[in-house]
Amino acid sequence: MNQPARKRDAEATQTAILETAQALFVEFGMDAVSMRNIALQSGVTKSLIHHHFQTKEQLWCAVKERMFAEYAEMQMAIFDSMPGGPDMLRHTIRVYFNFVREHPEIVRLWCWTCLEGDAQAGFVERQLIQRGVAKLSEAQEKGLLRADVNPMLLIVQLVGMTNQWFLARERYQMWAEPSGEQPNNWDELFLAQFERLFIDGVSPSDNETSS
Amino acid sequence: MNQPARKRDAEATQTAILETAQALFVEFGMDAVSMRNIALQSGVTKSLIHHHFQTKEQLWCAVKERMFAEYAEMQMAIFDSMPGGPDMLRHTIRVYFNFVREHPEIVRLWCWTCLEGDAQAGFVERQLIQRGVAKLSEAQEKGLLRADVNPMLLIVQLVGMTNQWFLARERYQMWAEPSGEQPNNWDELFLAQFERLFIDGVSPSDNETSS
DNA sequence: ATTGCTACTGACCGACCGGTCAGTTAGTTG
DNA sequence: CAACTAACTGACCGGTCGGTCAGTAGCAAT
């Protein structure tokens, strides 16, 4: 009677476990987090986690699937909202950049899965990326994009540049002079320069704009 | 008498331990590697590792310092070899890209230290980066580089883009159609496009080239 | 009320973890 | 030669790990 022994609600329990596990795994890495710790922090017994997810490995997979699903939904929305005009790339960069800024945990997940060589993750993203490639190819046919860029590599570069920034942002700030403090619009400075370098190189040159 | 009990050579022993630890740590991450495993694979007893490096944490630090030192030496050489002409950036990108391609372990180390939030690492790199910033500022004064780019962010973007490519290369390849196999010059394609987008955006525009 | 299902608990397991320590052995110094 | 230092060994420690299992308890169907 000390504890009401939890409300009997499998779904809520699983969600609680997943959210706690997600926070811990993403922060410290799968190996550095114990099942005991997850149990403690989510207010659930260790056995119960095993009851719902069997093994630590499977819990980790469940966390990854959950996060990638959320990411995929968002990414798909970005592709769908791409304007057809010349501002397409600028818009896309900004939307993706802001999404990642508000969900830095997705970058850490990305990074952990890259390091562990998770083969699953790549396949999950494939149809997503091919949607983007189709969009970009379309834009090329309309003359909105240089014909000599590879759409998939363009996505790699756009996504990669953004991801690595949010992964190592704090590290980069240490590179600057410690005197005078950091500008707190560091993100905006980066985005502006990224956009400038990227877009100016990506936009069709003058002799091919009017096709 | 079964084993000649090792040649009594502290330096060689430490090197053997460091090399084994480096390979394992970089591959699997610090938490996933046990001292027993390092001992086994380097042909040394576990106690001997503790004798030379005290704790696992200190061994990890020794590995990081060793690798960063090697990296710093190389990076410094790149800065020093920067040509003063208009090909400066193109040359720098290629040299750095090729260095990382031949030392992919440095990217993994980079990534592990980012995820664990290693504060030390950032400071180690600082003087290195400021050397590069000085070089780029110089180039700007000579009109070889747009005046409106931030040199430090430029380095962040150059290094970051390259690093993330070699971190997630295998993952990106899964994005492509499984049919028709990958081109084995994937690296060159990426580099070419990276260069094109980056340089064309970075070069001074026509009205400021002749200062 | 009984049955059946399953969310949930707590005690327990063997394996492995990082680290310690007393002791052995090889090389150097005097 | 003896004396000393430091490289090196193997047995051992307390603690934590992921995982199991027999049992309890809440809820729905009959």
CSV table of C-alpha atoms (C1' of nucleotides) in Angstrom, one decimal:
chain,number,residue,atom,x,y,z
A,1,MET,CA,0.0,0.0,0.0
A,2,ASN,CA,3.1,2.2,0.2
A,3,GLN,CA,2.8,2.6,-3.6
A,4,PRO,CA,-0.4,2.4,-5.6
A,5,ALA,CA,1.6,0.0,-7.7
A,6,ARG,CA,1.1,2.1,-10.8
A,7,LYS,CA,-2.1,2.6,-12.7
A,8,ARG,CA,-2.4,-0.4,-14.9
A,9,ASP,CA,-1.9,1.2,-18.3
A,10,ALA,CA,0.5,-0.5,-20.6
A,11,GLU,CA,0.6,2.2,-23.2
A,12,ALA,CA,1.3,5.0,-20.7
A,13,THR,CA,4.0,2.8,-19.1
A,14,GLN,CA,5.7,2.1,-22.4
A,15,THR,CA,5.6,5.8,-23.3
A,16,ALA,CA,7.2,6.8,-20.0
A,17,ILE,CA,9.9,4.2,-20.4
A,18,LEU,CA,10.6,5.3,-24.0
A,19,GLU,CA,10.8,8.9,-23.1
A,20,THR,CA,13.2,8.3,-20.2
A,21,ALA,CA,15.3,5.9,-22.2
A,22,GLN,CA,15.4,8.4,-25.1
A,23,ALA,CA,16.7,11.2,-23.0
A,24,LEU,CA,19.3,9.0,-21.4
A,25,PHE,CA,20.5,7.1,-24.4
A,26,VAL,CA,20.7,10.3,-26.5
A,27,GLU,CA,22.6,12.1,-23.8
A,28,PHE,CA,25.1,9.4,-22.7
A,29,GLY,CA,25.0,6.7,-25.3
A,30,MET,CA,23.5,3.3,-25.1
A,31,ASP,CA,26.4,1.6,-23.4
A,32,ALA,CA,26.7,4.2,-20.7
A,33,VAL,CA,23.1,3.9,-19.5
A,34,SER,CA,22.0,1.0,-17.3
A,35,MET,CA,18.5,-0.5,-17.3
A,36,ARG,CA,18.5,0.2,-13.5
A,37,ASN,CA,18.9,3.9,-14.2
A,38,ILE,CA,16.2,4.0,-16.8
A,39,ALA,CA,13.9,2.1,-14.4
A,40,LEU,CA,14.6,4.5,-11.6
A,41,GLN,CA,14.2,7.7,-13.6
A,42,SER,CA,11.0,6.6,-15.2
A,43,GLY,CA,9.5,5.3,-12.0
A,44,VAL,CA,9.1,1.8,-13.2
A,45,THR,CA,10.7,-1.5,-12.1
A,46,LYS,CA,13.5,-2.9,-14.1
A,47,SER,CA,11.5,-6.1,-14.7
A,48,LEU,CA,8.7,-4.1,-16.2
A,49,ILE,CA,11.0,-2.7,-18.8
A,50,HIS,CA,12.1,-6.2,-19.7
A,51,HIS,CA,8.4,-7.2,-19.7
A,52,HIS,CA,7.6,-4.6,-22.4
A,53,PHE,CA,10.9,-4.5,-24.4
A,54,GLN,CA,12.6,-7.8,-23.6
A,55,THR,CA,16.2,-6.7,-24.0
A,56,LYS,CA,18.2,-3.5,-23.7
A,57,GLU,CA,19.0,-3.8,-27.4
A,58,GLN,CA,15.3,-3.9,-28.3
A,59,LEU,CA,14.6,-0.9,-26.1
A,60,TRP,CA,17.3,1.0,-27.9
A,61,CYS,CA,15.8,0.0,-31.3
A,62,ALA,CA,12.4,1.1,-30.1
A,63,VAL,CA,13.8,4.5,-29.1
A,64,LYS,CA,15.5,4.9,-32.5
A,65,GLU,CA,12.4,4.0,-34.4
A,66,ARG,CA,10.3,6.4,-32.4
A,67,MET,CA,12.7,9.3,-33.0
A,68,PHE,CA,13.3,8.5,-36.7
A,69,ALA,CA,9.6,8.3,-37.3
A,70,GLU,CA,9.2,11.8,-35.8
A,71,TYR,CA,12.1,13.0,-37.9
A,72,ALA,CA,10.7,11.5,-41.1
A,73,GLU,CA,7.3,13.1,-40.6
A,74,MET,CA,9.0,16.5,-40.3
A,75,GLN,CA,11.4,16.0,-43.1
A,76,MET,CA,8.5,14.9,-45.4
A,77,ALA,CA,6.6,18.1,-44.5
A,78,ILE,CA,9.7,20.1,-45.4
A,79,PHE,CA,9.9,18.5,-48.9
A,80,ASP,CA,6.1,19.0,-49.4
A,81,SER,CA,6.3,22.7,-48.4
A,82,MET,CA,9.2,23.4,-50.8
A,83,PRO,CA,8.2,26.4,-52.9
A,84,GLY,CA,8.6,26.0,-56.6
A,85,GLY,CA,10.3,29.4,-57.0
A,86,PRO,CA,13.9,30.5,-56.9
A,87,ASP,CA,13.8,30.7,-53.2
A,88,MET,CA,13.3,27.0,-52.9
A,89,LEU,CA,16.7,26.1,-51.6
A,90,ARG,CA,17.0,29.1,-49.2
A,91,HIS,CA,13.6,28.2,-47.8
A,92,THR,CA,14.5,24.6,-47.4
A,93,ILE,CA,17.8,25.3,-45.7
A,94,ARG,CA,16.1,27.7,-43.2
A,95,VAL,CA,13.3,25.3,-42.4
A,96,TYR,CA,15.6,22.4,-41.8
A,97,PHE,CA,18.1,24.5,-39.9
A,98,ASN,CA,15.4,25.7,-37.5
A,99,PHE,CA,13.9,22.3,-37.1
A,100,VAL,CA,17.3,20.9,-36.0
A,101,ARG,CA,17.9,23.8,-33.8
A,102,GLU,CA,14.7,23.0,-31.9
A,103,HIS,CA,15.4,19.3,-31.8
A,104,PRO,CA,19.1,18.9,-31.1
A,105,GLU,CA,18.5,15.5,-29.8
A,106,ILE,CA,17.9,14.3,-33.4
A,107,VAL,CA,21.5,15.2,-34.3
A,108,ARG,CA,22.9,13.3,-31.3
A,109,LEU,CA,20.8,10.2,-32.3
A,110,TRP,CA,22.1,10.6,-35.9
A,111,CYS,CA,25.6,10.7,-34.6
A,112,TRP,CA,25.3,7.7,-32.2
A,113,THR,CA,23.8,5.6,-35.0
A,114,CYS,CA,26.6,6.6,-37.4
A,115,LEU,CA,29.2,5.6,-34.9
A,116,GLU,CA,27.6,2.2,-34.2
A,117,GLY,CA,27.2,1.7,-37.9
A,118,ASP,CA,23.4,1.1,-37.7
A,119,ALA,CA,22.5,-0.3,-41.1
A,120,GLN,CA,18.8,-0.1,-40.4
A,121,ALA,CA,18.8,3.7,-40.1
A,122,GLY,CA,20.1,4.2,-43.6
A,123,PHE,CA,17.2,2.2,-45.1
A,124,VAL,CA,14.6,4.0,-43.1
A,125,GLU,CA,15.8,7.3,-44.5
A,126,ARG,CA,16.0,6.1,-48.1
A,127,GLN,CA,12.4,6.7,-49.3
A,128,LEU,CA,12.6,10.0,-47.5
A,129,ILE,CA,15.7,11.1,-49.4
A,130,GLN,CA,14.4,9.9,-52.7
A,131,ARG,CA,11.4,12.1,-52.3
A,132,GLY,CA,13.8,15.0,-51.9
A,133,VAL,CA,15.8,13.9,-54.9
A,134,ALA,CA,12.7,13.9,-57.0
A,135,LYS,CA,11.8,17.4,-55.9
A,136,LEU,CA,15.2,18.7,-56.7
A,137,SER,CA,15.3,17.0,-60.1
A,138,GLU,CA,12.0,18.7,-60.8
A,139,ALA,CA,13.6,22.0,-59.9
A,140,GLN,CA,16.5,21.3,-62.2
A,141,GLU,CA,14.2,20.7,-65.1
A,142,LYS,CA,12.5,24.0,-64.4
A,143,GLY,CA,15.9,25.7,-64.5
A,144,LEU,CA,15.7,26.7,-60.9
A,145,LEU,CA,18.8,24.7,-60.1
A,146,ARG,CA,22.1,24.1,-61.8
A,147,ALA,CA,21.9,21.0,-64.0
A,148,ASP,CA,25.4,20.0,-63.0
A,149,VAL,CA,24.7,19.3,-59.3
A,150,ASN,CA,23.9,15.8,-58.1
A,151,PRO,CA,20.6,16.2,-56.1
A,152,MET,CA,21.4,13.5,-53.6
A,153,LEU,CA,24.8,14.9,-52.8
A,154,LEU,CA,23.1,18.3,-52.5
A,155,ILE,CA,20.9,16.9,-49.8
A,156,VAL,CA,23.9,15.2,-48.1
A,157,GLN,CA,25.6,18.5,-48.0
A,158,LEU,CA,22.7,20.5,-46.8
A,159,VAL,CA,21.7,18.0,-44.1
A,160,GLY,CA,25.3,17.2,-43.2
A,161,MET,CA,26.4,20.8,-42.8
A,162,THR,CA,23.4,21.5,-40.6
A,163,ASN,CA,23.8,18.4,-38.5
A,164,GLN,CA,27.5,18.8,-37.8
A,165,TRP,CA,26.9,22.4,-36.8
A,166,PHE,CA,24.5,21.5,-34.1
A,167,LEU,CA,26.6,18.5,-33.0
A,168,ALA,CA,29.8,20.5,-32.5
A,169,ARG,CA,28.4,24.0,-31.9
A,170,GLU,CA,29.7,24.3,-28.3
A,171,ARG,CA,33.1,23.0,-29.4
A,172,TYR,CA,33.4,25.6,-32.2
A,173,GLN,CA,32.6,28.3,-29.7
A,174,MET,CA,35.6,27.3,-27.8
A,175,TRP,CA,37.7,28.1,-30.8
A,176,ALA,CA,36.8,31.8,-30.6
A,177,GLU,CA,38.6,34.2,-28.4
A,178,PRO,CA,37.4,33.7,-24.8
A,179,SER,CA,37.5,37.5,-24.4
A,180,GLY,CA,34.5,39.5,-25.3
A,181,GLU,CA,32.1,36.7,-24.9
A,182,GLN,CA,30.3,35.0,-27.7
A,183,PRO,CA,27.7,36.7,-29.8
A,184,ASN,CA,24.4,35.0,-28.9
A,185,ASN,CA,23.3,35.1,-32.5
A,186,TRP,CA,26.0,32.6,-33.4
A,187,ASP,CA,23.4,30.3,-35.0
A,188,GLU,CA,22.2,33.2,-37.3
A,189,LEU,CA,25.7,34.1,-38.3
A,190,PHE,CA,26.4,30.5,-39.3
A,191,LEU,CA,23.1,30.2,-41.1
A,192,ALA,CA,23.7,33.4,-43.0
A,193,GLN,CA,27.1,32.5,-44.2
A,194,PHE,CA,26.1,28.9,-45.0
A,195,GLU,CA,23.2,30.2,-47.1
A,196,ARG,CA,25.4,32.8,-48.8
A,197,LEU,CA,28.1,30.3,-49.8
A,198,PHE,CA,25.7,27.5,-50.6
A,199,ILE,CA,23.1,29.4,-52.6
A,200,ASP,CA,25.4,31.5,-54.6
A,201,GLY,CA,27.2,28.4,-55.7
A,202,VAL,CA,24.0,26.6,-56.3
A,203,SER,CA,21.9,29.1,-58.2
A,204,PRO,CA,22.0,28.8,-62.0
A,205,SER,CA,24.6,31.1,-63.6
A,206,ASP,CA,23.3,34.0,-65.7
A,207,ASN,CA,23.5,32.4,-69.1
A,208,GLU,CA,21.2,29.5,-68.1
A,209,THR,CA,18.6,31.3,-66.0
A,210,SER,CA,16.4,32.1,-69.0
A,211,SER,CA,15.8,28.8,-70.7
B,1,MET,CA,58.8,-20.3,-18.7
B,2,ASN,CA,55.7,-20.7,-20.9
B,3,GLN,CA,56.0,-17.1,-21.8
B,4,PRO,CA,59.2,-15.0,-21.9
B,5,ALA,CA,57.1,-12.6,-19.8
B,6,ARG,CA,57.6,-9.7,-22.2
B,7,LYS,CA,60.7,-7.9,-23.1
B,8,ARG,CA,61.1,-5.4,-20.3
B,9,ASP,CA,60.6,-2.2,-22.3
B,10,ALA,CA,58.3,0.4,-20.8
B,11,GLU,CA,58.0,2.6,-23.9
B,12,ALA,CA,57.3,-0.2,-26.3
B,13,THR,CA,54.7,-1.5,-23.8
B,14,GLN,CA,52.9,1.8,-23.5
B,15,THR,CA,52.9,2.2,-27.3
B,16,ALA,CA,51.4,-1.2,-27.7
B,17,ILE,CA,48.7,-0.5,-25.2
B,18,LEU,CA,48.0,2.9,-26.7
B,19,GLU,CA,47.7,1.6,-30.2
B,20,THR,CA,45.3,-1.2,-29.2
B,21,ALA,CA,43.3,1.1,-27.0
B,22,GLN,CA,43.0,3.6,-29.8
B,23,ALA,CA,41.8,1.1,-32.2
B,24,LEU,CA,39.2,-0.3,-29.8
B,25,PHE,CA,38.0,3.0,-28.3
B,26,VAL,CA,37.6,4.7,-31.7
B,27,GLU,CA,35.8,1.7,-33.1
B,28,PHE,CA,33.4,0.9,-30.2
B,29,GLY,CA,33.5,3.9,-27.9
B,30,MET,CA,35.1,4.2,-24.5
B,31,ASP,CA,32.2,2.7,-22.6
B,32,ALA,CA,31.9,-0.4,-24.8
B,33,VAL,CA,35.5,-1.5,-24.4
B,34,SER,CA,36.8,-3.2,-21.3
B,35,MET,CA,40.3,-3.1,-19.8
B,36,ARG,CA,40.4,-6.8,-20.1
B,37,ASN,CA,39.8,-6.7,-23.8
B,38,ILE,CA,42.5,-4.1,-24.3
B,39,ALA,CA,44.9,-6.2,-22.3
B,40,LEU,CA,44.1,-9.3,-24.2
B,41,GLN,CA,44.4,-7.8,-27.6
B,42,SER,CA,47.6,-5.9,-26.8
B,43,GLY,CA,49.2,-9.0,-25.3
B,44,VAL,CA,49.7,-7.3,-21.9
B,45,THR,CA,48.2,-8.0,-18.5
B,46,LYS,CA,45.4,-5.8,-17.2
B,47,SER,CA,47.4,-4.9,-14.2
B,48,LEU,CA,50.2,-3.6,-16.4
B,49,ILE,CA,47.9,-1.2,-18.1
B,50,HIS,CA,46.9,0.1,-14.7
B,51,HIS,CA,50.5,0.3,-13.8
B,52,HIS,CA,51.2,2.6,-16.8
B,53,PHE,CA,48.0,4.6,-17.1
B,54,GLN,CA,46.3,4.2,-13.6
B,55,THR,CA,42.7,4.4,-14.7
B,56,LYS,CA,40.6,3.7,-17.7
B,57,GLU,CA,39.7,7.4,-17.9
B,58,GLN,CA,43.4,8.4,-18.0
B,59,LEU,CA,44.1,5.8,-20.7
B,60,TRP,CA,41.3,7.3,-22.8
B,61,CYS,CA,42.7,10.8,-22.3
B,62,ALA,CA,46.2,9.6,-23.3
B,63,VAL,CA,44.7,8.1,-26.5
B,64,LYS,CA,42.9,11.3,-27.3
B,65,GLU,CA,46.0,13.4,-26.7
B,66,ARG,CA,48.0,11.2,-28.9
B,67,MET,CA,45.6,11.4,-31.7
B,68,PHE,CA,44.9,15.1,-31.5
B,69,ALA,CA,48.7,15.7,-31.5
B,70,GLU,CA,49.0,13.8,-34.7
B,71,TYR,CA,46.0,15.7,-36.1
B,72,ALA,CA,47.4,19.1,-35.0
B,73,GLU,CA,50.7,18.5,-36.7
B,74,MET,CA,49.0,17.7,-39.9
B,75,GLN,CA,46.6,20.6,-39.7
B,76,MET,CA,49.4,23.0,-39.0
B,77,ALA,CA,51.3,21.7,-42.1
B,78,ILE,CA,48.1,22.3,-44.2
B,79,PHE,CA,47.9,25.9,-43.1
B,80,ASP,CA,51.6,26.4,-43.7
B,81,SER,CA,51.4,25.0,-47.2
B,82,MET,CA,48.5,27.2,-48.2
B,83,PRO,CA,49.4,28.9,-51.4
B,84,GLY,CA,48.9,32.6,-51.5
B,85,GLY,CA,47.2,32.6,-54.9
B,86,PRO,CA,43.5,32.3,-55.9
B,87,ASP,CA,43.7,28.5,-55.6
B,88,MET,CA,44.3,28.7,-51.9
B,89,LEU,CA,40.9,27.5,-50.8
B,90,ARG,CA,40.6,24.8,-53.5
B,91,HIS,CA,44.0,23.5,-52.5
B,92,THR,CA,43.2,23.6,-48.8
B,93,ILE,CA,40.0,21.7,-49.2
B,94,ARG,CA,41.6,19.0,-51.2
B,95,VAL,CA,44.5,18.5,-48.8
B,96,TYR,CA,42.2,18.4,-45.8
B,97,PHE,CA,39.8,16.1,-47.6
B,98,ASN,CA,42.5,13.7,-48.5
B,99,PHE,CA,44.0,13.7,-45.1
B,100,VAL,CA,40.7,12.8,-43.5
B,101,ARG,CA,40.1,10.1,-46.1
B,102,GLU,CA,43.3,8.4,-45.2
B,103,HIS,CA,42.7,8.8,-41.5
B,104,PRO,CA,39.0,8.1,-40.9
B,105,GLU,CA,39.7,7.3,-37.3
B,106,ILE,CA,40.3,11.0,-36.6
B,107,VAL,CA,36.7,11.7,-37.5
B,108,ARG,CA,35.4,9.1,-35.2
B,109,LEU,CA,37.5,10.4,-32.4
B,110,TRP,CA,36.1,13.9,-33.2
B,111,CYS,CA,32.6,12.6,-33.0
B,112,TRP,CA,33.0,10.6,-29.8
B,113,THR,CA,34.5,13.7,-28.1
B,114,CYS,CA,31.7,15.9,-29.4
B,115,LEU,CA,29.1,13.5,-28.0
B,116,GLU,CA,30.8,13.2,-24.6
B,117,GLY,CA,31.2,17.0,-24.5
B,118,ASP,CA,34.9,16.9,-24.0
B,119,ALA,CA,35.8,20.5,-23.0
B,120,GLN,CA,39.6,19.8,-23.3
B,121,ALA,CA,39.4,19.0,-27.0
B,122,GLY,CA,38.1,22.5,-28.0
B,123,PHE,CA,41.0,24.3,-26.3
B,124,VAL,CA,43.6,22.0,-27.8
B,125,GLU,CA,42.3,23.0,-31.2
B,126,ARG,CA,42.1,26.7,-30.5
B,127,GLN,CA,45.6,27.9,-31.4
B,128,LEU,CA,45.4,25.7,-34.4
B,129,ILE,CA,42.3,27.4,-35.7
B,130,GLN,CA,43.5,30.8,-34.9
B,131,ARG,CA,46.5,30.1,-37.1
B,132,GLY,CA,44.0,29.3,-39.9
B,133,VAL,CA,42.0,32.4,-39.2
B,134,ALA,CA,45.1,34.6,-39.5
B,135,LYS,CA,45.9,33.0,-42.8
B,136,LEU,CA,42.4,33.6,-44.2
B,137,SER,CA,42.3,37.2,-42.9
B,138,GLU,CA,45.5,37.8,-44.7
B,139,ALA,CA,43.9,36.3,-47.9
B,140,GLN,CA,41.0,38.7,-47.5
B,141,GLU,CA,43.3,41.7,-47.3
B,142,LYS,CA,44.9,40.6,-50.5
B,143,GLY,CA,41.4,40.4,-52.1
B,144,LEU,CA,41.7,36.6,-52.6
B,145,LEU,CA,38.6,36.0,-50.5
B,146,ARG,CA,35.3,37.8,-50.0
B,147,ALA,CA,35.5,40.4,-47.3
B,148,ASP,CA,32.1,39.5,-46.0
B,149,VAL,CA,32.8,35.9,-44.9
B,150,ASN,CA,33.8,35.2,-41.3
B,151,PRO,CA,37.1,33.3,-41.5
B,152,MET,CA,36.4,31.2,-38.5
B,153,LEU,CA,33.0,30.1,-39.7
B,154,LEU,CA,34.6,29.3,-43.0
B,155,ILE,CA,36.9,26.9,-41.3
B,156,VAL,CA,34.0,25.4,-39.3
B,157,GLN,CA,32.2,24.9,-42.6
B,158,LEU,CA,35.1,23.4,-44.4
B,159,VAL,CA,36.2,21.1,-41.7
B,160,GLY,CA,32.7,20.2,-40.7
B,161,MET,CA,31.5,19.4,-44.1
B,162,THR,CA,34.5,17.1,-44.7
B,163,ASN,CA,34.2,15.4,-41.3
B,164,GLN,CA,30.5,14.7,-41.5
B,165,TRP,CA,31.0,13.2,-45.0
B,166,PHE,CA,33.5,10.6,-43.7
B,167,LEU,CA,31.5,10.0,-40.6
B,168,ALA,CA,28.3,9.1,-42.5
B,169,ARG,CA,29.6,8.0,-45.9
B,170,GLU,CA,28.4,4.5,-45.6
B,171,ARG,CA,25.0,5.7,-44.4
B,172,TYR,CA,24.7,8.1,-47.4
B,173,GLN,CA,25.5,5.3,-49.7
B,174,MET,CA,22.4,3.4,-48.5
B,175,TRP,CA,20.3,6.3,-49.6
B,176,ALA,CA,21.2,5.6,-53.2
B,177,GLU,CA,19.4,3.0,-55.3
B,178,PRO,CA,20.6,-0.4,-54.4
B,179,SER,CA,20.5,-1.3,-58.1
B,180,GLY,CA,23.5,-0.7,-60.3
B,181,GLU,CA,26.0,-0.6,-57.4
B,182,GLN,CA,27.7,2.4,-56.1
B,183,PRO,CA,30.2,4.3,-58.1
B,184,ASN,CA,33.5,3.7,-56.4
B,185,ASN,CA,34.5,7.3,-57.0
B,186,TRP,CA,31.8,8.4,-54.6
B,187,ASP,CA,34.4,10.4,-52.7
B,188,GLU,CA,35.6,12.3,-55.8
B,189,LEU,CA,32.0,13.1,-56.7
B,190,PHE,CA,31.3,14.6,-53.3
B,191,LEU,CA,34.6,16.5,-53.3
B,192,ALA,CA,34.0,17.9,-56.8
B,193,GLN,CA,30.5,19.2,-55.9
B,194,PHE,CA,31.6,20.4,-52.5
B,195,GLU,CA,34.4,22.4,-54.2
B,196,ARG,CA,32.1,23.7,-56.8
B,197,LEU,CA,29.4,24.9,-54.4
B,198,PHE,CA,31.8,26.2,-51.9
B,199,ILE,CA,34.4,27.9,-54.0
B,200,ASP,CA,32.0,29.6,-56.4
B,201,GLY,CA,30.3,31.1,-53.4
B,202,VAL,CA,33.5,32.1,-51.7
B,203,SER,CA,35.5,33.6,-54.6
B,204,PRO,CA,35.3,37.4,-54.8
B,205,SER,CA,32.7,38.6,-57.3
B,206,ASP,CA,34.0,40.3,-60.4
B,207,ASN,CA,33.7,43.9,-59.3
B,208,GLU,CA,36.0,43.4,-56.3
B,209,THR,CA,38.7,41.1,-57.8
B,210,SER,CA,40.8,44.0,-59.1
B,211,SER,CA,41.5,46.1,-56.0
C,1,DA,C1',-18.0,-15.8,-8.8
C,2,DT,C1',-14.7,-17.9,-11.6
C,3,DT,C1',-11.5,-17.9,-15.1
C,4,DG,C1',-8.0,-16.0,-18.0
C,5,DC,C1',-4.9,-12.6,-19.4
C,6,DT,C1',-1.3,-9.6,-18.6
C,7,DA,C1',0.7,-5.6,-16.3
C,8,DC,C1',3.6,-5.5,-12.7
C,9,DT,C1',6.9,-6.8,-8.6
C,10,DG,C1',11.1,-8.2,-6.0
C,11,DA,C1',14.4,-11.5,-5.1
C,12,DC,C1',17.9,-13.6,-7.3
C,13,DC,C1',21.6,-15.2,-10.9
C,14,DG,C1',26.1,-15.6,-13.2
C,15,DA,C1',29.0,-12.7,-15.7
C,16,DC,C1',31.8,-9.1,-16.0
C,17,DC,C1',33.3,-4.6,-14.6
C,18,DG,C1',37.4,-1.3,-13.0
C,19,DG,C1',40.6,-1.4,-9.7
C,20,DT,C1',44.0,-3.2,-5.9
C,21,DC,C1',47.8,-5.5,-3.9
C,22,DA,C1',51.4,-8.6,-2.5
C,23,DG,C1',54.8,-10.6,-4.7
C,24,DT,C1',58.2,-11.8,-8.7
C,25,DT,C1',61.6,-10.6,-11.9
C,26,DA,C1',64.7,-8.0,-14.9
C,27,DG,C1',67.9,-4.3,-15.5
C,28,DT,C1',70.8,-0.6,-13.3
C,29,DT,C1',73.8,1.4,-9.9
C,30,DG,C1',77.4,1.3,-6.5
D,1,DC,C1',78.4,-9.0,-5.1
D,2,DA,C1',74.2,-6.6,-2.8
D,3,DA,C1',70.7,-3.0,-3.1
D,4,DC,C1',67.4,-0.6,-5.3
D,5,DT,C1',64.0,0.6,-8.8
D,6,DA,C1',60.5,-0.2,-11.8
D,7,DA,C1',58.3,-3.4,-15.2
D,8,DC,C1',55.4,-7.0,-14.7
D,9,DT,C1',52.1,-10.9,-12.9
D,10,DG,C1',48.0,-13.3,-11.0
D,11,DA,C1',44.8,-13.8,-7.6
D,12,DC,C1',41.3,-11.3,-5.6
D,13,DC,C1',37.8,-7.5,-4.3
D,14,DG,C1',33.2,-5.2,-4.0
D,15,DG,C1',30.0,-3.6,-7.1
D,16,DT,C1',27.2,-3.4,-11.1
D,17,DC,C1',25.6,-5.3,-15.2
D,18,DG,C1',21.6,-7.4,-18.2
D,19,DG,C1',18.4,-10.8,-17.6
D,20,DT,C1',15.2,-14.4,-15.3
D,21,DC,C1',11.5,-16.2,-12.8
D,22,DA,C1',8.0,-17.4,-9.6
D,23,DG,C1',4.5,-14.9,-7.8
D,24,DT,C1',0.9,-10.9,-7.1
D,25,DA,C1',-2.8,-8.1,-8.6
D,26,DG,C1',-5.9,-5.6,-11.5
D,27,DC,C1',-9.2,-5.9,-15.3
D,28,DA,C1',-12.4,-8.0,-18.8
D,29,DA,C1',-15.1,-11.7,-20.4
D,30,DT,C1',-18.2,-15.6,-19.1
